[in-house]
Coordinates of C-alpha atoms and ligand atoms in Angstrom, one line a residue:
Chain A
M10 CA -8.5 -80.5 -10.8
L11 CA -9.0 -83.9 -9.1
V12 CA -11.6 -86.2 -10.7
L13 CA -12.7 -89.6 -9.5
E14 CA -14.7 -91.3 -12.2
H15 CA -16.8 -94.4 -11.4
I16 CA -14.4 -95.9 -8.9
S17 CA -15.1 -99.3 -7.5
K18 CA -13.2 -101.2 -4.9
T19 CA -13.7 -104.5 -3.2
F20 CA -11.4 -105.8 -0.5
N21 CA -10.6 -109.5 -0.3
P22 CA -12.7 -110.4 -3.4
G23 CA -13.7 -114.1 -3.6
T24 CA -13.1 -114.7 0.1
P25 CA -15.5 -114.9 3.1
N26 CA -14.2 -111.5 4.0
E27 CA -15.2 -109.9 0.7
N28 CA -16.2 -106.3 1.3
Q29 CA -17.3 -104.0 -1.5
V30 CA -16.6 -100.5 -0.3
F31 CA -17.4 -98.6 -3.5
S32 CA -19.4 -99.7 -6.4
D33 CA -19.5 -96.4 -8.3
L34 CA -17.9 -93.4 -6.7
S35 CA -17.5 -90.2 -8.6
L36 CA -16.2 -86.9 -7.3
K37 CA -15.0 -83.7 -8.8
V38 CA -12.7 -81.5 -6.7
E39 CA -12.2 -77.9 -8.0
D40 CA -9.0 -76.0 -7.7
G41 CA -8.8 -74.3 -4.3
D42 CA -11.6 -76.4 -2.8
F43 CA -11.4 -77.1 0.9
I44 CA -13.7 -80.0 1.3
T45 CA -14.7 -81.5 4.7
V46 CA -15.9 -85.1 4.7
I47 CA -18.2 -86.6 7.3
G48 CA -19.9 -90.0 7.3
S49 CA -20.8 -93.0 9.4
N50 CA -18.3 -95.6 10.5
G51 CA -17.1 -97.7 7.6
A52 CA -18.6 -95.4 5.0
G53 CA -15.4 -95.5 3.0
K54 CA -13.9 -92.1 3.9
S55 CA -10.4 -93.4 4.6
T56 CA -10.7 -95.8 1.7
M57 CA -11.4 -92.9 -0.7
L58 CA -8.4 -91.0 0.5
N59 CA -6.2 -94.1 0.2
A60 CA -7.5 -94.6 -3.3
I61 CA -6.6 -91.0 -4.2
A62 CA -3.2 -91.4 -2.7
G63 CA -2.6 -94.7 -4.4
V64 CA -2.1 -96.9 -1.4
F65 CA -3.9 -99.7 -3.3
P66 CA -5.1 -99.9 -6.9
V67 CA -8.8 -99.4 -7.6
D68 CA -10.7 -102.2 -9.3
S69 CA -12.2 -100.0 -12.0
G70 CA -12.7 -96.4 -12.7
K71 CA -10.3 -93.6 -13.3
I72 CA -8.5 -90.9 -11.3
F73 CA -7.4 -87.7 -12.9
L74 CA -5.3 -85.0 -11.4
D75 CA -5.0 -81.8 -13.5
G76 CA -6.2 -83.7 -16.4
N77 CA -3.5 -86.4 -16.1
D78 CA -4.6 -90.0 -15.6
I79 CA -2.9 -91.1 -12.3
T80 CA -5.0 -94.3 -11.9
N81 CA -1.9 -96.5 -12.3
L82 CA 0.7 -94.3 -10.8
P83 CA 2.3 -95.9 -7.7
E84 CA 1.8 -94.2 -4.3
Y85 CA 5.4 -92.9 -4.1
R86 CA 5.0 -91.1 -7.4
R87 CA 1.7 -89.6 -6.5
A88 CA 3.4 -88.2 -3.4
A89 CA 5.0 -85.6 -5.6
F90 CA 1.7 -83.8 -5.7
I91 CA -0.2 -85.2 -2.7
G92 CA 0.5 -84.4 1.0
R93 CA -1.0 -86.5 3.7
V94 CA -1.6 -86.5 7.4
F95 CA -3.0 -89.6 9.0
Q96 CA -5.2 -90.2 12.0
D97 CA -2.5 -92.1 13.9
P98 CA 0.3 -89.7 15.0
M99 CA 2.7 -92.7 14.7
L100 CA 2.2 -93.0 10.9
G101 CA 3.3 -89.6 9.6
T102 CA 6.9 -89.4 10.9
S103 CA 10.0 -91.6 11.3
P104 CA 10.2 -92.1 15.0
S105 CA 13.9 -93.0 15.4
M106 CA 15.0 -90.0 13.3
T107 CA 15.3 -86.5 14.5
I108 CA 12.9 -83.6 13.8
E109 CA 15.4 -82.0 11.4
E110 CA 16.0 -85.3 9.6
N111 CA 12.2 -85.9 9.2
L112 CA 11.8 -82.3 7.9
S113 CA 14.7 -83.0 5.5
L114 CA 12.8 -86.0 4.0
A115 CA 9.8 -83.8 3.4
F116 CA 12.0 -81.1 2.0
C117 CA 13.3 -83.5 -0.7
R118 CA 9.8 -84.7 -1.5
A119 CA 9.1 -84.9 -5.2
N120 CA 12.8 -84.6 -6.0
N121 CA 14.9 -87.7 -6.4
V122 CA 16.9 -88.4 -3.3
S123 CA 20.6 -88.2 -4.0
L124 CA 23.9 -88.5 -2.3
R125 CA 23.9 -84.9 -1.2
W126 CA 23.9 -84.2 2.5
G127 CA 20.5 -84.5 4.0
L128 CA 21.0 -81.4 6.2
D129 CA 23.0 -78.2 5.9
F130 CA 23.0 -74.8 7.5
N131 CA 20.4 -73.3 5.1
K132 CA 18.0 -76.2 5.5
R133 CA 18.3 -75.9 9.3
K134 CA 17.5 -72.2 9.1
T135 CA 14.5 -72.9 6.9
F136 CA 13.2 -75.6 9.2
K137 CA 13.6 -73.3 12.3
K138 CA 11.5 -70.7 10.4
Y139 CA 8.7 -73.2 9.7
L140 CA 8.7 -74.6 13.2
S141 CA 8.6 -71.2 14.8
N142 CA 5.2 -70.7 13.2
I143 CA 3.7 -73.1 15.7
P144 CA 3.7 -72.4 19.4
L145 CA 5.2 -75.7 20.4
G146 CA 8.8 -74.8 20.9
L147 CA 10.0 -77.4 18.3
E148 CA 12.3 -74.9 16.7
K149 CA 14.6 -75.4 19.7
R150 CA 14.5 -79.1 19.5
L151 CA 15.7 -79.8 15.9
T152 CA 17.9 -82.7 17.0
T153 CA 15.3 -84.4 19.2
K154 CA 14.2 -87.8 18.1
V155 CA 10.6 -87.7 17.0
K156 CA 9.7 -90.7 19.1
L157 CA 10.1 -88.5 22.1
L158 CA 7.4 -86.0 21.0
S159 CA 3.8 -86.0 22.0
G160 CA 1.0 -87.0 19.6
G161 CA 0.1 -83.4 19.1
Q162 CA 3.6 -82.3 18.4
R163 CA 4.0 -85.2 15.9
Q164 CA 0.8 -84.3 14.1
A165 CA 1.9 -80.6 13.9
L166 CA 5.2 -81.8 12.5
T167 CA 3.5 -84.1 10.0
L168 CA 1.3 -81.3 8.9
I169 CA 4.3 -79.1 8.3
M170 CA 6.0 -82.0 6.4
A171 CA 3.0 -82.5 4.2
T172 CA 2.7 -78.9 3.2
M173 CA 6.3 -77.6 3.3
K174 CA 6.5 -78.2 -0.5
K175 CA 3.1 -76.9 -1.4
P176 CA 1.2 -80.0 -2.6
R177 CA -1.4 -79.9 -5.3
L178 CA -3.7 -81.7 -3.0
L179 CA -3.7 -82.2 0.8
L180 CA -5.4 -85.2 2.3
L181 CA -6.2 -85.1 6.0
D182 CA -7.8 -88.1 7.6
E183 CA -9.2 -87.3 11.1
H184 CA -5.8 -85.9 11.9
T185 CA -6.8 -84.4 15.2
A186 CA -9.0 -87.3 16.4
A187 CA -6.3 -88.9 18.5
L188 CA -5.4 -85.7 20.3
D189 CA -6.6 -84.1 23.5
P190 CA -9.1 -81.3 23.0
K191 CA -6.6 -78.5 23.6
T192 CA -3.9 -79.9 21.3
A193 CA -6.6 -80.8 18.7
M194 CA -7.6 -77.2 18.6
L195 CA -4.1 -76.0 18.2
V196 CA -3.4 -78.4 15.3
N197 CA -6.8 -77.5 13.8
D198 CA -6.0 -73.8 13.9
L199 CA -2.6 -74.5 12.3
T200 CA -4.3 -76.6 9.6
E201 CA -6.7 -73.8 8.7
K202 CA -3.9 -71.2 8.7
I203 CA -1.6 -73.3 6.4
I204 CA -4.4 -74.1 4.0
E205 CA -5.6 -70.5 3.8
T206 CA -2.3 -68.8 3.5
N207 CA -1.1 -71.2 0.8
N208 CA -4.5 -71.8 -0.8
I209 CA -4.0 -75.6 -0.8
T210 CA -6.8 -77.7 -2.3
T211 CA -7.7 -80.0 0.6
I212 CA -9.9 -82.9 1.5
M213 CA -10.3 -83.3 5.2
V214 CA -12.1 -86.2 6.9
T215 CA -13.4 -85.3 10.3
H216 CA -15.8 -86.7 12.9
N217 CA -16.4 -83.3 14.4
L218 CA -19.5 -82.0 12.8
E219 CA -18.9 -78.5 14.0
H220 CA -15.5 -78.4 12.3
A221 CA -17.0 -79.9 9.2
I222 CA -19.6 -77.1 9.0
K223 CA -17.3 -74.3 10.1
M224 CA -14.2 -75.1 8.1
G225 CA -13.8 -75.2 4.3
N226 CA -16.0 -74.2 1.4
R227 CA -17.7 -77.5 0.7
L228 CA -19.0 -80.4 2.8
I229 CA -19.5 -84.0 1.7
M230 CA -21.3 -86.7 3.6
M231 CA -20.6 -90.3 2.8
H232 CA -22.7 -93.3 3.6
K233 CA -22.1 -96.9 2.7
G234 CA -19.6 -96.1 -0.1
K235 CA -21.8 -93.3 -1.6
I236 CA -21.6 -89.6 -1.5
V237 CA -25.1 -88.8 -0.1
M238 CA -24.7 -85.1 0.4
D239 CA -22.5 -82.4 -1.3
I240 CA -23.2 -78.8 -0.2
K241 CA -21.3 -75.6 -0.7
G242 CA -21.7 -71.8 -0.8
E243 CA -24.8 -70.4 0.9
E244 CA -26.2 -73.7 1.8
K245 CA -23.1 -74.7 3.7
A246 CA -22.6 -71.3 5.3
T247 CA -26.1 -71.5 6.8
M248 CA -25.9 -75.2 7.8
T249 CA -26.3 -76.2 11.4
I250 CA -25.7 -79.5 13.1
P251 CA -29.5 -80.4 13.7
R252 CA -30.3 -79.5 10.1
L253 CA -27.4 -81.6 8.9
L254 CA -28.6 -84.6 10.9
N255 CA -32.1 -84.0 9.7
K256 CA -31.1 -83.9 6.1
F257 CA -29.2 -87.1 6.5
E258 CA -32.3 -88.9 8.0
Q259 CA -34.5 -87.6 5.2
L260 CA -32.0 -88.8 2.6
Q261 CA -31.3 -92.2 4.1
G262 CA -34.4 -93.0 6.2
E263 CA -32.1 -93.9 9.0
K264 CA -30.2 -92.2 11.9
F265 CA -26.7 -91.0 11.4
A266 CA -24.6 -93.5 13.2
E267 CA -21.0 -92.6 14.1
D268 CA -19.8 -93.6 17.6
R269 CA -17.2 -91.0 17.7
V270 CA -19.2 -88.1 16.2
M271 CA -18.9 -84.9 18.2
L272 CA -22.0 -82.8 18.2
A273 CA -20.4 -79.9 19.9
Chain B
M8 CA 50.2 -115.1 25.4
W9 CA 47.7 -112.5 26.6
Q10 CA 49.1 -109.9 24.3
T11 CA 48.9 -112.2 21.3
M12 CA 45.4 -113.2 22.2
L13 CA 44.3 -109.6 22.5
L14 CA 46.0 -108.6 19.3
K15 CA 44.3 -111.5 17.4
S16 CA 40.9 -110.6 18.9
I17 CA 41.2 -107.0 17.8
E18 CA 42.3 -108.1 14.3
Q19 CA 39.4 -110.5 14.0
G20 CA 37.0 -108.1 15.6
L21 CA 37.9 -105.6 12.9
V22 CA 37.9 -107.8 9.9
F23 CA 34.7 -109.6 10.9
G24 CA 33.4 -106.2 12.0
I25 CA 32.9 -105.2 8.3
M26 CA 30.5 -108.1 8.1
A27 CA 28.8 -107.0 11.3
L28 CA 28.3 -103.5 9.8
G29 CA 26.6 -105.2 6.9
V30 CA 24.3 -107.0 9.3
Y31 CA 23.7 -103.7 11.1
I32 CA 22.5 -102.2 7.8
T33 CA 19.8 -104.8 7.2
F34 CA 18.7 -105.8 10.7
K35 CA 18.9 -102.5 12.5
I36 CA 18.5 -99.8 9.8
L37 CA 16.4 -101.5 7.1
N38 CA 14.4 -103.6 9.6
F39 CA 14.9 -106.5 7.2
A40 CA 15.9 -110.0 8.6
D41 CA 18.3 -110.9 5.9
L42 CA 19.8 -114.4 6.0
T43 CA 21.7 -114.0 2.7
V44 CA 24.7 -113.3 5.0
D45 CA 25.7 -117.0 5.4
G46 CA 26.0 -117.2 1.7
S47 CA 27.4 -113.9 0.8
F48 CA 30.3 -114.1 3.3
P49 CA 31.8 -117.3 1.8
L50 CA 30.9 -115.9 -1.7
G51 CA 33.4 -113.1 -1.1
A52 CA 36.0 -115.6 0.0
A53 CA 35.3 -117.9 -2.9
V54 CA 35.4 -115.1 -5.5
A55 CA 38.6 -113.6 -4.1
A56 CA 40.4 -116.9 -3.6
S57 CA 39.5 -118.3 -7.0
L58 CA 40.6 -115.1 -8.8
I59 CA 43.9 -114.9 -6.8
V60 CA 44.7 -118.5 -7.5
G61 CA 43.8 -117.8 -11.2
G62 CA 46.6 -115.2 -11.3
H63 CA 44.6 -112.0 -10.9
S64 CA 45.7 -109.2 -8.7
P65 CA 44.4 -109.6 -5.1
F66 CA 43.0 -106.0 -5.4
T67 CA 41.0 -106.9 -8.5
A68 CA 39.9 -110.1 -6.7
T69 CA 38.7 -108.2 -3.6
L70 CA 36.8 -105.7 -5.8
A71 CA 35.1 -108.5 -7.6
A72 CA 34.1 -110.0 -4.3
I73 CA 32.4 -106.8 -3.3
L74 CA 30.5 -106.7 -6.6
A75 CA 29.5 -110.3 -6.2
G76 CA 28.2 -109.6 -2.7
A77 CA 26.2 -106.6 -3.9
L78 CA 24.7 -108.8 -6.6
A79 CA 23.6 -111.4 -4.0
G80 CA 21.9 -108.7 -2.0
Y81 CA 20.3 -107.4 -5.1
I82 CA 18.8 -110.8 -5.8
T83 CA 17.4 -111.2 -2.3
G84 CA 16.0 -107.7 -2.8
I85 CA 14.3 -108.6 -6.1
L86 CA 12.9 -111.8 -4.6
N87 CA 11.4 -109.8 -1.7
T88 CA 10.1 -106.8 -3.6
S89 CA 9.2 -108.0 -7.0
A90 CA 8.4 -111.7 -6.3
K91 CA 6.8 -110.7 -3.0
I92 CA 8.6 -113.5 -1.1
S93 CA 9.0 -112.8 2.6
D94 CA 12.3 -111.3 3.8
L95 CA 13.3 -114.4 5.7
L96 CA 12.5 -116.8 2.9
A97 CA 14.1 -114.5 0.2
G98 CA 17.3 -114.5 2.2
I99 CA 17.3 -118.3 2.8
L100 CA 16.7 -118.9 -0.9
T101 CA 19.7 -116.8 -2.0
M102 CA 21.8 -118.2 0.8
T103 CA 21.0 -121.8 -0.2
S104 CA 21.6 -121.1 -3.9
L105 CA 24.9 -119.5 -3.0
Y106 CA 26.1 -122.7 -1.4
S107 CA 26.1 -124.4 -4.8
I108 CA 27.3 -121.3 -6.6
N109 CA 30.3 -120.9 -4.2
L110 CA 31.3 -124.5 -4.9
R111 CA 31.0 -123.9 -8.6
I112 CA 33.2 -120.8 -8.3
M113 CA 35.8 -122.6 -6.2
G114 CA 35.7 -125.8 -8.1
R115 CA 36.5 -127.6 -4.8
P116 CA 35.5 -127.2 -1.2
N117 CA 38.7 -125.5 -0.1
I118 CA 41.3 -123.2 -1.7
P119 CA 44.5 -122.6 0.3
L120 CA 46.1 -119.1 -0.2
L121 CA 49.3 -119.7 1.8
N122 CA 51.7 -119.2 -1.1
Q123 CA 49.6 -116.8 -3.0
P124 CA 49.8 -113.0 -3.0
T125 CA 47.1 -111.3 -1.0
V126 CA 46.3 -107.6 -0.5
F127 CA 48.1 -107.9 2.8
S128 CA 51.3 -109.5 1.5
M129 CA 51.4 -106.9 -1.3
I130 CA 51.0 -104.0 1.1
Q131 CA 53.5 -105.6 3.4
G132 CA 56.0 -105.8 0.5
A133 CA 55.5 -102.2 -0.4
I134 CA 55.9 -101.0 3.2
E135 CA 59.0 -103.1 3.8
N136 CA 60.5 -101.4 0.7
V137 CA 59.7 -97.9 1.9
F138 CA 60.1 -98.3 5.7
P139 CA 62.6 -101.1 6.4
G140 CA 62.1 -101.0 10.2
F141 CA 58.3 -101.2 10.1
P142 CA 56.8 -103.4 13.0
I143 CA 55.4 -106.1 10.8
R144 CA 53.8 -107.8 13.8
Y145 CA 51.3 -104.9 13.9
L146 CA 50.8 -104.7 10.2
Y147 CA 47.4 -106.4 10.1
L148 CA 46.3 -104.4 13.1
I149 CA 47.2 -101.1 11.5
L150 CA 45.8 -102.1 8.1
F151 CA 42.6 -103.4 9.5
I152 CA 42.1 -100.2 11.6
I153 CA 42.6 -98.1 8.5
I154 CA 40.4 -100.2 6.2
V155 CA 37.6 -100.7 8.8
F156 CA 37.5 -97.1 9.9
V157 CA 37.4 -95.7 6.4
I158 CA 34.5 -98.1 5.7
K159 CA 32.8 -97.0 9.0
L160 CA 33.2 -93.3 8.3
L161 CA 32.0 -93.7 4.7
L162 CA 28.9 -95.6 6.0
D163 CA 28.3 -92.9 8.6
A164 CA 28.5 -90.3 5.9
F165 CA 26.2 -92.2 3.6
L166 CA 23.6 -92.5 6.3
K167 CA 23.6 -88.7 6.6
T168 CA 22.9 -88.1 2.9
Q169 CA 19.4 -87.8 1.5
L170 CA 19.6 -91.3 0.3
G171 CA 20.8 -92.5 3.7
F172 CA 17.9 -90.7 5.4
A173 CA 15.4 -92.4 3.0
L174 CA 17.0 -95.7 3.8
R175 CA 16.6 -95.2 7.5
A176 CA 13.1 -94.0 7.1
T177 CA 12.3 -97.1 5.0
G178 CA 13.2 -99.3 7.9
D179 CA 11.5 -97.0 10.4
N180 CA 8.2 -96.2 8.8
P181 CA 7.7 -97.3 5.2
Q182 CA 4.2 -95.9 4.9
M183 CA 5.5 -92.5 5.8
I184 CA 8.4 -92.4 3.5
R185 CA 6.3 -93.6 0.6
S186 CA 3.9 -90.7 1.3
Q187 CA 7.0 -88.5 1.0
G188 CA 7.7 -89.9 -2.5
V189 CA 10.3 -92.5 -1.9
N190 CA 10.2 -95.9 -3.6
T191 CA 10.6 -98.2 -0.6
D192 CA 11.3 -101.3 -2.9
F193 CA 14.2 -99.5 -4.4
M194 CA 15.5 -98.5 -1.0
K195 CA 15.3 -102.1 0.2
I196 CA 17.3 -103.2 -2.8
I197 CA 19.9 -100.5 -2.2
G198 CA 20.2 -101.5 1.5
L199 CA 20.5 -105.2 0.8
S200 CA 23.1 -104.7 -1.9
L201 CA 25.2 -102.4 0.2
S202 CA 25.0 -104.7 3.2
N203 CA 25.9 -107.8 1.3
A204 CA 28.7 -106.0 -0.5
L205 CA 30.3 -105.3 2.9
I206 CA 29.7 -108.8 4.1
S207 CA 31.3 -110.2 1.0
L208 CA 34.3 -107.9 1.3
S209 CA 34.6 -109.1 4.9
G210 CA 34.7 -112.7 3.6
A211 CA 37.3 -111.8 1.0
L212 CA 39.6 -110.2 3.5
V213 CA 39.1 -113.0 6.1
A214 CA 40.1 -115.6 3.4
Q215 CA 43.3 -113.6 2.7
Y216 CA 43.9 -113.1 6.4
Q217 CA 43.5 -116.7 7.5
G218 CA 45.1 -118.1 4.3
F219 CA 42.2 -120.1 2.8
A220 CA 38.7 -120.0 1.5
D221 CA 36.4 -122.8 2.6
V222 CA 32.9 -123.5 1.3
G223 CA 31.6 -124.1 4.8
M224 CA 33.1 -120.9 6.3
G225 CA 29.8 -119.1 6.1
I226 CA 27.9 -121.2 8.5
G227 CA 26.7 -119.2 11.5
T228 CA 28.0 -115.9 10.1
I229 CA 24.6 -114.3 10.6
I230 CA 24.6 -115.3 14.3
A231 CA 28.1 -113.9 14.8
G232 CA 27.0 -110.7 13.1
L233 CA 23.8 -110.5 15.2
A234 CA 25.8 -111.1 18.4
S235 CA 28.2 -108.3 17.5
V236 CA 25.3 -105.9 16.9
I237 CA 23.5 -106.9 20.0
I238 CA 26.6 -106.7 22.3
G239 CA 27.5 -103.2 20.9
D240 CA 23.9 -102.0 21.3
A241 CA 23.7 -103.3 24.9
L242 CA 26.9 -101.4 25.8
F243 CA 26.3 -98.1 24.1
G244 CA 22.7 -97.9 23.0
E245 CA 21.5 -95.9 20.0
K246 CA 22.9 -92.5 20.6
S247 CA 23.9 -91.4 17.2
I248 CA 24.9 -93.0 13.9
F249 CA 28.6 -92.5 14.7
I250 CA 28.3 -94.2 18.1
S251 CA 26.1 -97.0 16.7
T252 CA 28.5 -98.1 14.0
L253 CA 31.4 -97.8 16.4
S254 CA 29.6 -100.0 18.9
V255 CA 29.0 -102.6 16.3
L256 CA 32.7 -102.8 15.7
F257 CA 33.4 -102.9 19.5
G258 CA 30.7 -105.6 19.8
S259 CA 32.5 -107.6 17.1
F260 CA 35.8 -107.3 19.0
L261 CA 34.2 -108.3 22.3
Y262 CA 32.6 -111.3 20.6
R263 CA 35.9 -112.5 19.2
F264 CA 37.6 -111.8 22.5
S265 CA 35.1 -113.9 24.5
I266 CA 35.5 -116.7 22.1
S267 CA 39.3 -116.8 22.5
L268 CA 38.8 -116.6 26.2
V269 CA 36.5 -119.6 26.2
L270 CA 38.8 -121.6 24.0
S271 CA 42.0 -120.7 25.8
F272 CA 40.6 -121.7 29.2
R273 CA 39.2 -124.9 27.6
L274 CA 35.7 -124.0 28.8
A275 CA 34.4 -125.4 25.5
Q276 CA 35.6 -127.1 22.4
A277 CA 35.8 -125.1 19.2
S278 CA 32.9 -127.2 17.9
D279 CA 30.7 -125.9 20.7
L280 CA 31.1 -122.3 19.7
K281 CA 28.1 -122.0 17.4
L282 CA 25.9 -123.3 20.1
L283 CA 27.3 -120.9 22.6
T284 CA 26.9 -118.0 20.2
A285 CA 23.3 -119.0 19.5
L286 CA 22.6 -119.1 23.3
V287 CA 24.1 -115.6 23.7
V288 CA 21.8 -114.3 21.0
I289 CA 18.7 -116.0 22.5
V290 CA 19.4 -114.6 25.9
A291 CA 19.9 -111.1 24.5
L292 CA 16.8 -111.2 22.3
T293 CA 14.6 -112.3 25.2
A294 CA 15.9 -109.5 27.4
P295 CA 13.1 -106.9 27.4
R296 CA 15.4 -104.1 26.4
F297 CA 16.0 -105.7 23.0
K298 CA 12.4 -106.4 22.3
K299 CA 12.1 -102.7 21.6
T300 CA 15.4 -101.9 20.1
F301 CA 16.1 -104.9 17.9
K302 CA 13.7 -104.1 15.2
G303 CA 14.7 -106.5 12.4
F304 CA 14.3 -109.6 14.4
K305 CA 11.2 -108.5 16.3
I306 CA 9.1 -107.5 13.3
S307 CA 10.0 -110.6 11.3
S308 CA 9.1 -112.9 14.1
E309 CA 5.8 -111.2 14.5
K310 CA 5.1 -111.6 10.8
G311 CA 6.0 -115.2 10.6
Ligands
ATP414 N1 -7.0 -102.5 3.7 C1 -8.3 -103.0 3.9 N2 -8.5 -104.3 3.8 C2 -9.8 -104.8 4.0 N3 -10.8 -104.1 4.3 C3 -10.6 -102.7 4.4 C4 -9.3 -102.1 4.2 N4 -9.5 -100.8 4.4 C5 -10.8 -100.6 4.7 N5 -11.5 -101.7 4.7 C6 -12.9 -101.8 4.9 O1 -13.6 -100.9 4.1 C7 -14.7 -100.3 4.7 C8 -14.6 -98.8 4.7 O2 -13.5 -98.5 5.6 P1 -13.0 -97.0 5.8 O3 -11.8 -97.1 6.7 O4 -12.8 -96.4 4.5 O5 -14.2 -96.3 6.6 P2 -14.2 -94.9 7.2 O6 -15.3 -94.2 6.5 O7 -12.9 -94.2 7.2 O8 -14.6 -95.2 8.7 P3 -14.2 -94.6 10.1 O9 -15.0 -93.4 10.3 O10 -14.4 -95.7 11.0 O11 -12.7 -94.2 9.9 C9 -14.7 -100.9 6.1 O12 -15.7 -102.0 6.1 C10 -13.3 -101.5 6.3 O13 -13.4 -102.7 7.1
MG415 MG1 -11.4 -93.7 8.6

C-alpha cells in the first residue's frame, strides 16, 4: 500500500553542512503491516518518516500510497491518511488548548475545517468514551489545558488523536522514548491495543530492541541511510537480541552503535 | 472634570479596543509579530474619510475600510507565506507601502470630517427622531459599548469554531496542526486578514469620532495595541477566551485612562506619550511573567 521508490535526500546541499541521508531508499509496506524500525543514531529513521509524512520534499524518487503518487502532496494534505506521534511529547498537541479542543482538531482531521462549533454535546461524549479506554483519568479532565499534563498523558492523548479517525498509515517515532519506564509501558500497551483492534498499518521507530522484536509482524534495521535487514514471519518470531546484534555485525562488519539502545 | 475624563477614557478605550483585539489576534493567538497595524489603522481612517467626503454613506465607507484592512492583512500574509519573508519584515513592508497608499487615497495629509455625516451623526439623528429625550452626552458611550461588545462576542464565538480552533493551534503548535491536516499558511492569512480588518475598522471609527483622518495617525498604534494586550493580560491572565478578549478591552481603557491622567496632571507633554508608552511595553516585556505568556513577541525576537 505504501511504496518508497529510489528516494534520495540531501540536507543543506552545496554548503559545508551538506549531508546525504538517503542515496537510494526503497521500501514496500503491505496493507496491515506493523513494522518496527531500529537502527544506529543518524541512520535516517526519523528522516524516512518525515519524508513519508511530507515534512520536506525528497530530492528524487517517488512515494505511492494505495497506488496514488503522493510525492508532491504537501504535508497537511497527506495528514488526511497519515497519523503521527512524535518522540517529543511537546510536539503532538497544542499546549494552550484544552484536552477536548485538541481532540476536536483531530476529530476534524481530513475534513475541511469550517465555521461550525468545534465542540458539542455529542463530540464531548465521544471524546469521553475514547479517553476512558486509557487508565489515566483524562475523561474527567476534558477542559484541562494540555500544557498541564505530564509527558505520558500527552503522548497517550497524541496517540488517540492520531488514530481517532483511522489513518491509512500510522507513523510512530520513538514515541515512548521520553517517558519514564512505567508510563512508557502504559503507552506502549495502548499503542499495541489500538493498532491491533483497528488493524492499522504502522511504522514504529524504537530504540528498544525487545519491543522491536516482540511487537509487530516485520522488523527493519537501518544503517547509514540503507535498509540493511528486513525480516518477518518465522524469522522475526524466533529472533533474539543477541542474534539480531550478531546479524548486524555480520552484515556490516561493525558493531551496532546506538547510545540509547535498550538491550532489555 | 473627572467625570468627563472618565467618560472620554472609556469611549477611547472602547473604540481603540477594537484595534487592540486585532493586535491580540496576531500577537497572542497567531504568534505572529505583525507590524502592518501602523499602516492598516490609518488606512481605515483614510478610506472611510475619503469616501464620506466623496459623498458616500458613512456605513458604506466604514464597510469599505474593513475590506481594505483585510486586504492589507492578506498582503502581509502572502508576503510571509508565499514569498517566505519573515513576519516582522513582511509587516514592515506592508506598513511602509501603506503610508504612500494612504496619502494617495486621501489626496492630502489631513481630511476634516467636522461638517460631514458620520455613522455616529446618522445614528444620533435617527435616535433623536424616535426618542426625543435621549441623553446625547452618553450616545458615543452606548454606541461604542454595543459595537465593541458585538465584535468581542463574535470574535469569541469564532475562536470556538473549528476554524477558530485551527487558528489557535496554528499559533500554538504549527507542526502539530499540519499533521492534523490544516494548511497553516492559509490559517495565517485568515488570521492576518481578520486582525487588520478589525484594526482598519477601528481607524475608520476613530476618524469619525475625532472628526478627522490624518496620514500620521497610525504612528505608534502597534505599541498602544501591545500595551493594551499586556495590561489586560497582567491583570487577568489567560483564563478563557471570553476573559482574554474582555481583558484586552479593559487594558485598552486603562491605557487611555493613564494617558489622560498623565496629561491632565501635566506630568508629561502630549509629545512624550509615545516614549512613555514604549517604556511601559519594555518594562512589561522584560518582566519574567511575560516572557512566557507573550508569545508573539518572544518567538520573533528569538528568530531575529
Ligand atoms: N531537517 C534537517 N536538516 C538537516 N539535517 C537533518 C535534518 N533532519 C535530519 N538531518 C540529518 O539527517 C541524518 C539522519 O537523521 P535522522 O534524524 O533521520 O536519524 P535517526 O535515524 O532518526 O537517528 P536517531 O536514532 O538519533 O533519532 C542526521 O545526520 C541528521 O543530522
Ligand atoms: Mg530519530
